[in-house]
Short mmCIF file of C-alpha atoms in Angstrom, two decimals:
data_model
loop_
_atom_site.label_atom_id
_atom_site.label_comp_id
_atom_site.label_asym_id
_atom_site.label_seq_id
_atom_site.Cartn_x
_atom_site.Cartn_y
_atom_site.Cartn_z
CA VAL A 1 4.84 -5.58 1.76
CA GLN A 2 3.45 -2.59 -0.14
CA LEU A 3 4.95 0.94 0.12
CA GLN A 4 3.05 4.01 -0.82
CA ALA A 5 5.03 7.28 -1.17
CA SER A 6 3.39 10.62 -1.25
CA GLY A 7 4.09 14.35 -0.59
CA GLY A 8 6.01 15.40 -3.64
CA GLY A 9 5.45 18.67 -5.42
CA LEU A 10 6.84 21.87 -6.86
CA VAL A 11 8.72 24.17 -4.52
CA GLN A 12 11.06 27.07 -4.93
CA ALA A 13 14.74 26.83 -4.05
CA GLY A 14 15.18 27.20 -0.35
CA GLY A 15 11.77 25.77 0.41
CA SER A 16 10.74 22.64 2.18
CA LEU A 17 8.69 19.47 1.54
CA ARG A 18 7.91 16.41 3.65
CA LEU A 19 7.58 13.09 1.97
CA SER A 20 5.72 10.14 3.59
CA CYS A 21 5.92 6.39 2.91
CA ALA A 22 3.17 4.23 4.32
CA ALA A 23 3.88 0.53 4.53
CA SER A 24 1.08 -2.12 4.54
CA GLY A 25 0.83 -5.85 4.32
CA ARG A 26 3.50 -7.93 6.05
CA THR A 27 5.29 -5.09 7.69
CA ARG A 28 7.11 -7.44 10.05
CA SER A 29 9.11 -8.42 6.97
CA VAL A 30 10.95 -5.11 7.01
CA SER A 31 13.34 -3.55 9.45
CA ILE A 32 15.33 -0.61 8.08
CA MET A 33 13.74 1.68 5.52
CA GLY A 34 15.27 4.15 3.07
CA TRP A 35 14.65 6.86 0.55
CA PHE A 36 16.20 6.91 -2.94
CA ARG A 37 15.79 9.30 -5.80
CA GLN A 38 16.35 9.37 -9.60
CA ALA A 39 16.89 12.47 -11.54
CA PRO A 40 16.32 12.64 -15.24
CA GLY A 41 19.10 10.96 -17.15
CA LYS A 42 20.81 9.78 -13.98
CA GLU A 43 20.95 6.54 -12.03
CA ARG A 44 18.89 6.11 -8.92
CA GLU A 45 20.84 7.08 -5.87
CA PHE A 46 20.60 6.56 -2.06
CA VAL A 47 19.28 9.50 0.00
CA ALA A 48 18.76 8.32 3.55
CA SER A 49 17.93 5.24 5.66
CA ILE A 50 16.62 4.66 9.26
CA SER A 51 16.79 1.70 11.65
CA SER A 52 13.73 -0.14 12.84
CA SER A 53 13.65 1.77 16.05
CA GLY A 54 14.54 5.11 14.50
CA GLY A 55 17.59 5.42 16.62
CA ARG A 56 20.14 5.20 13.80
CA THR A 57 20.13 7.11 10.56
CA TYR A 58 22.33 7.41 7.51
CA TYR A 59 22.48 10.13 4.92
CA ALA A 60 24.08 10.74 1.56
CA GLU A 61 26.58 13.55 1.74
CA SER A 62 24.62 15.67 -0.65
CA VAL A 63 21.66 15.88 1.71
CA LYS A 64 23.31 15.74 5.10
CA GLY A 65 22.21 18.70 7.24
CA ARG A 66 19.25 19.51 5.08
CA PHE A 67 17.12 16.28 5.07
CA THR A 68 15.87 14.34 8.03
CA ILE A 69 14.49 10.88 7.91
CA SER A 70 12.18 9.66 10.70
CA ARG A 71 9.56 6.99 11.26
CA ASP A 72 6.38 6.44 13.21
CA ASN A 73 6.11 2.65 13.81
CA ALA A 74 2.60 2.91 15.19
CA LYS A 75 1.64 4.19 11.78
CA ASN A 76 3.97 2.14 9.81
CA THR A 77 5.10 5.29 8.17
CA VAL A 78 8.55 6.76 7.28
CA TYR A 79 9.02 10.43 6.56
CA LEU A 80 11.65 12.51 4.73
CA GLN A 81 11.69 16.14 5.76
CA MET A 82 13.51 18.14 3.09
CA ASN A 83 14.71 21.65 3.89
CA SER A 84 16.76 24.18 2.04
CA LEU A 85 15.88 22.43 -1.14
CA LYS A 86 18.04 23.02 -4.26
CA PRO A 87 17.37 22.61 -7.96
CA GLU A 88 19.67 19.64 -8.02
CA ASP A 89 17.28 17.89 -5.55
CA THR A 90 14.73 17.63 -8.35
CA ALA A 91 14.05 13.97 -8.89
CA ILE A 92 11.48 11.18 -8.49
CA TYR A 93 11.79 9.90 -4.89
CA PHE A 94 11.11 6.37 -3.80
CA CYS A 95 10.95 4.73 -0.42
CA ALA A 96 12.17 1.21 -0.13
CA ALA A 97 13.08 -1.52 2.33
CA PRO A 98 15.22 -4.64 2.38
CA ASN A 99 14.13 -7.88 4.03
CA SER A 100 14.18 -7.75 7.79
CA GLN A 101 17.38 -9.83 7.92
CA TRP A 102 19.15 -6.52 6.91
CA LYS A 103 19.42 -4.29 9.93
CA ASP A 104 22.37 -2.08 9.28
CA VAL A 105 21.40 1.39 8.00
CA THR A 106 24.37 1.15 5.53
CA THR A 107 22.87 -1.85 3.79
CA PRO A 108 23.74 -1.63 0.11
CA ALA A 109 20.95 -0.49 -2.27
CA ASN A 110 20.97 -3.77 -4.16
CA ARG A 111 19.53 -5.39 -1.00
CA TYR A 112 16.45 -3.34 -1.08
CA VAL A 113 13.59 -5.46 -2.42
CA TYR A 114 10.34 -3.58 -1.53
CA TRP A 115 9.79 -0.35 -3.50
CA SER A 116 7.15 2.28 -3.59
CA GLN A 117 6.00 4.04 -6.70
CA GLY A 118 7.76 7.35 -7.12
CA THR A 119 6.69 10.80 -6.03
CA GLN A 120 8.00 13.74 -8.05
CA VAL A 121 9.85 16.55 -6.33
CA THR A 122 10.65 19.59 -8.47
CA VAL A 123 12.65 22.47 -7.17
CA SER A 124 12.62 25.69 -9.18
CA SER A 125 15.44 28.17 -9.15
#
């Protein structure tokens, strides 16, 4: 499975961005998908995840109410709509997925095995 993340950029605080993650290859090997981020000098952290049907989602407290994860299975694409962005949201964002045996949106990060390259999100104050 290959994951390609895109959509990052520079935005002012309070603005919005939408990230996309396109999956290709053996996409039947994945079920849930998630977004993670890593800020300079910090460890990578979980942002959001979504079930295979899109019916269940899970968010980090720091983004709840501002970010929305969704997916279009016909396009094998997952999205992260980010609103009310803050400078502390500045990070490299990655999409990822565990093997399809993992179906719970609260699956721990260490179970994610497929990763995209990062896309930079910079929020200026």
